[in-house]
Amino acid sequence: MMTDGSDQSADVRPQFGNRFLKEESDVFSHNAWDQVEWDEEQETSAREMVSKNSGGPSDEIQEDLLANSWEKWDKFYGIHANRFFKDRHWLFTEFQELKQGERKLLEVGCGPGNTIFPILEHCADDQVFVYGCDFSPTAVEIVKTHELYREDRCKAFVCDISSKDMDIPIEEGTLDFITMIFVLSALNPEDMQHCISNLSRYLKPGGQILFRDYGRYDLAQLRFKNGRCLAENFYARGDGTKVYFFTQEELDELFTNAGLVKVQNIVDRRLQVNRARKLKMYRIWIQCKYMKPLL
């Protein structure tokens, strides 16, 4: 299963959600419940499932999966174009900073524009300029053909953020925000630190990275079968794209090592239910905001 979390129960909802399950008998009365804590039995079961399915592919296949990530994503967007992920209108609930004042921002891993175009739709022409980068040339071309794409409001370009020598056509120290929505998890773990460190150079003092990604033991992790694990908590999907499942502590280390200061680091636990089939689906995402210190 591949998802960027866009299957949330509603695009517009109170920040972090406010529907709490108080009685287990009510579980199928709504499509989703917020901040559903696990008991020790669930935690143990999840750890056992991950351990059981920790076998990896052959060395030859693993080497191919770890190399040339852009080719896998380029093929993905060549097949799905802009039809796979939903536009992320919920961003304005979780990251209300995106609605405030004039600002310049970079969407990292922009894909076909699921963050770029909701921002442009919601903001006046003179309030925001959005850069978008992706290491899939196909995704960038999809962005450029969108009816809302205007180079006086946005600029999309190809960039491999996993490269230690990453260089982007933006002046350092000029961005108010960098959004990273289900993108860091797609990188090989050894590339994550220099990715964050490189990106932080482009923030102005007081600028923030706004981040949301998969948390440890999310449903997507528990669904992986044996033979798909490339490293601890790091997996390959059937199409060759990859995904890592984070803890809060790991993310705090990545951001603070890049010289950023924590504003927010929370776990968003959601219980989604299929009311017709009586299925429970436990989602775990981590949401962060880290700021470049003021001078």
GROMACS .gro file of N, CA, C and O in nm, residues 92 95-104 123 127-128 176-177 208 289:
model
   72
   92PHE      N    1  -0.367   2.372   0.560
   92PHE     CA    2  -0.396   2.502   0.621
   92PHE      C    3  -0.455   2.486   0.761
   92PHE      O    4  -0.460   2.582   0.837
   95PHE      N    5  -0.096   2.351   0.946
   95PHE     CA    6   0.012   2.450   0.938
   95PHE      C    7  -0.049   2.587   0.904
   95PHE      O    8  -0.043   2.634   0.791
   96GLN      N    9  -0.108   2.648   1.004
   96GLN     CA   10  -0.179   2.773   0.981
   96GLN      C   11  -0.086   2.887   0.945
   96GLN      O   12  -0.129   2.991   0.895
   97GLU      N   13   0.044   2.867   0.967
   97GLU     CA   14   0.143   2.968   0.927
   97GLU      C   15   0.138   2.995   0.777
   97GLU      O   16   0.174   3.104   0.732
   98LEU      N   17   0.094   2.897   0.700
   98LEU     CA   18   0.092   2.912   0.554
   98LEU      C   19  -0.010   3.014   0.507
   98LEU      O   20  -0.008   3.057   0.392
   99LYS      N   21  -0.100   3.057   0.598
   99LYS     CA   22  -0.204   3.152   0.560
   99LYS      C   23  -0.169   3.295   0.600
   99LYS      O   24  -0.247   3.386   0.574
  100GLN      N   25  -0.055   3.317   0.661
  100GLN     CA   26  -0.028   3.444   0.726
  100GLN      C   27   0.076   3.527   0.653
  100GLN      O   28   0.193   3.487   0.642
  101GLY      N   29   0.034   3.643   0.603
  101GLY     CA   30   0.125   3.743   0.549
  101GLY      C   31   0.197   3.703   0.422
  101GLY      O   32   0.176   3.596   0.365
  102GLU      N   33   0.282   3.793   0.375
  102GLU     CA   34   0.361   3.765   0.257
  102GLU      C   35   0.468   3.662   0.292
  102GLU      O   36   0.530   3.669   0.398
  103ARG      N   37   0.491   3.569   0.201
  103ARG     CA   38   0.588   3.465   0.231
  103ARG      C   39   0.638   3.398   0.104
  103ARG      O   40   0.571   3.397   0.001
  104LYS      N   41   0.755   3.342   0.118
  104LYS     CA   42   0.819   3.268   0.010
  104LYS      C   43   0.849   3.129   0.064
  104LYS      O   44   0.907   3.115   0.171
  123CYS      N   45  -0.428   3.171  -0.158
  123CYS     CA   46  -0.353   3.293  -0.126
  123CYS      C   47  -0.361   3.394  -0.241
  123CYS      O   48  -0.360   3.356  -0.358
  127GLN      N   49   0.076   3.765  -0.219
  127GLN     CA   50   0.108   3.722  -0.084
  127GLN      C   51   0.211   3.610  -0.077
  127GLN      O   52   0.277   3.593   0.024
  128VAL      N   53   0.222   3.530  -0.182
  128VAL     CA   54   0.303   3.409  -0.171
  128VAL      C   55   0.370   3.377  -0.303
  128VAL      O   56   0.312   3.399  -0.411
  176ASP      N   57   1.080   3.165   0.386
  176ASP     CA   58   1.003   3.170   0.510
  176ASP      C   59   0.968   3.029   0.557
  176ASP      O   60   0.968   3.002   0.677
  177PHE      N   61   0.937   2.943   0.460
  177PHE     CA   62   0.898   2.806   0.495
  177PHE      C   63   0.951   2.707   0.392
  177PHE      O   64   0.959   2.738   0.273
  208GLN      N   65   1.091   2.837   0.897
  208GLN     CA   66   1.063   2.706   0.952
  208GLN      C   67   1.051   2.598   0.845
  208GLN      O   68   1.006   2.624   0.734
  289LYS      N   69   0.757   2.107   1.339
  289LYS     CA   70   0.795   2.240   1.294
  289LYS      C   71   0.929   2.272   1.360
  289LYS      O   72   0.941   2.264   1.484
   0.00000   0.00000   0.00000
